[in-house]
Structure formats: C-alpha cells, structure tokens
Coordinates of C-alpha atoms in Angstrom, one line a residue:
X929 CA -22.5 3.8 115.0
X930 CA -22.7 7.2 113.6
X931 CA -21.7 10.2 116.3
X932 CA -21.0 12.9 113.7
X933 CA -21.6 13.7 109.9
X934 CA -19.1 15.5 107.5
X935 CA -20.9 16.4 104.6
X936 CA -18.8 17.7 101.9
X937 CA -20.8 17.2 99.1
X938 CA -21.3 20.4 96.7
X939 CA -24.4 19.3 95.2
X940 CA -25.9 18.6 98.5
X941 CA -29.4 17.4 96.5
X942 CA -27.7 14.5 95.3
X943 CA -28.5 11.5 97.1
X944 CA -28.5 8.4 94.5
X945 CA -24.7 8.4 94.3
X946 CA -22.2 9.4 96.9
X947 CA -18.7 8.4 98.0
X948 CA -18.5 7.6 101.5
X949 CA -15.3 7.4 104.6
X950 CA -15.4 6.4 107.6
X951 CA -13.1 6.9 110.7
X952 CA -13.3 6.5 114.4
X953 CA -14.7 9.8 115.5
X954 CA -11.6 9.8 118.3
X955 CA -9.9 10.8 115.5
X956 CA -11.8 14.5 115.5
X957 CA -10.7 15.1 119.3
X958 CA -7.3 17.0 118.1
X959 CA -9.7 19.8 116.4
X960 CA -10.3 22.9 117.4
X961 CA -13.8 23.5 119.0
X962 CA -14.5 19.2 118.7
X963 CA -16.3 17.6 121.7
X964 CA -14.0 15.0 122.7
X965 CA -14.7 11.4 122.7
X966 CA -13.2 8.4 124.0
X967 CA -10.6 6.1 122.2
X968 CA -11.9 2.9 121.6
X969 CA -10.2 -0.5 122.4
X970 CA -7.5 -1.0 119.2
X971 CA -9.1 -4.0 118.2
X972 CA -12.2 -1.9 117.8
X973 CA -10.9 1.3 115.9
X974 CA -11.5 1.7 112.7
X975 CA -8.7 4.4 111.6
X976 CA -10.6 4.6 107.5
X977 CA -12.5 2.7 105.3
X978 CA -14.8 3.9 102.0
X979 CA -17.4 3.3 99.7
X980 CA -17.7 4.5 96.7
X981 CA -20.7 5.5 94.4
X982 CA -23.7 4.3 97.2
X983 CA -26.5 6.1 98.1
X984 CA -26.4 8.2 101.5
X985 CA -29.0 6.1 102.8
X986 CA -27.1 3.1 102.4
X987 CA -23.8 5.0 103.0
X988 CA -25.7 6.1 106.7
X989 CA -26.7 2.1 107.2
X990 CA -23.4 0.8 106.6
X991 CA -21.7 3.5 108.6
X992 CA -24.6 2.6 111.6
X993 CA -23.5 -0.8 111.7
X994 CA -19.6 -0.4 112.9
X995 CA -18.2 -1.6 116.1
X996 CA -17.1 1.7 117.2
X997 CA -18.2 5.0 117.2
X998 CA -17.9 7.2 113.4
X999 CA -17.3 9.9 111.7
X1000 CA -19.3 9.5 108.2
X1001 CA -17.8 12.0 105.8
X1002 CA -20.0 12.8 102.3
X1003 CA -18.3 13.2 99.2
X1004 CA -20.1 14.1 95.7
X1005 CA -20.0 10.5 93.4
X1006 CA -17.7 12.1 91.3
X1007 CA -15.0 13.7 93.7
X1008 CA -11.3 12.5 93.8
X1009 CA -12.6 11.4 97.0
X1010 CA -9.1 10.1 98.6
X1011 CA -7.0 13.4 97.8
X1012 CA -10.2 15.8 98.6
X1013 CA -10.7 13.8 102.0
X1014 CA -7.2 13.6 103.3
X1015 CA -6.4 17.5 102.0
X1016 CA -9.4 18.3 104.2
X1017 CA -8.2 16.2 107.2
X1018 CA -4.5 17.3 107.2
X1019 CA -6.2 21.0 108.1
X1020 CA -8.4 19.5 111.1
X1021 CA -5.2 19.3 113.3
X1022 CA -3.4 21.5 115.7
X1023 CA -0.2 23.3 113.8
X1024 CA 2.4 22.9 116.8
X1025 CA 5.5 24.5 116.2
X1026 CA 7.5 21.1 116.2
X1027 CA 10.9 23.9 115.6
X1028 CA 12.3 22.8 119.5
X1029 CA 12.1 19.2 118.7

C-alpha cells in the first residue's frame, strides 16, 4: 500500500511510460523533516523492487497491492533509473560524523 509518493520525473506530463521503485517507507524515517513510521515484520519488508517502462497508473496499482507499507518513487521512462535513484537516496540520510568510531 502506498503511504508516500517520490515523483522525480522532469517531464511531469508524461504518464504512458514511467520507471517505477519501490521501498518500504520505514526506509524514509532517517530523513530530515520525515514523519516516522513503523518497521514492518522482516518477512514483510520490501527493502526495493522496480518496473520499468509502465504507466503511473499501473505503476500506482502494483505499488497499492504490496504487503507492507511504500514509498513509490517516479522516474521519467527514459532515466538511468538505478544510478539517478540511489544518487538521490544516498542524500536522504543523516551525515554523522562517523570520525570517533
């Protein structure tokens, strides 16, 4: 089920083709600002998956029908849509000064 939607699209018109990923929306608690959910039982997580080139309706069904609760993040159809997404992600998280470790 979706709980929050990334979209990261720059042709935001575009709705025929898309890339979509999906990942638990636990995932978003370590950002700044984020309203925090839950964790879900481990067997439920789902840390990513994707699809590539659907439309955002079906992209917005399949993400719907998960067994835990989503992030759905939008990428245009023709996006390196791995590198773009984790590039993005990596900035989503705390910078801890890991130097007294």
């Amino acid at each position: 089920m979706i709980w929050n939607v990334i979209d990261r699209r720059k042709r935001r018109y575009r709705w025929k083709r898309v890339n979509a990923i999906i990942e638990a929306v636990e995932h978003d608690n370590s950002c700044a600002d984020a309203d925090v959910a839950d964790e879900s039982p481990p067997g439920l997580t789902i840390d990513y998956a994707s699809r590539d080139d659907v439309s955002v309706h079906e992209a917005i069904q399949w993400a719907n029908q998960q067994r835990c609760p989503i992030t759905l993040y939008i990428y245009d159809a023709d996006d390196g849509i791995i590198p773009a997404h984790f590039d993005a992600c990596g900035e989503r998280f705390w910078q801890d000064d890991m130097s007294d470790l």
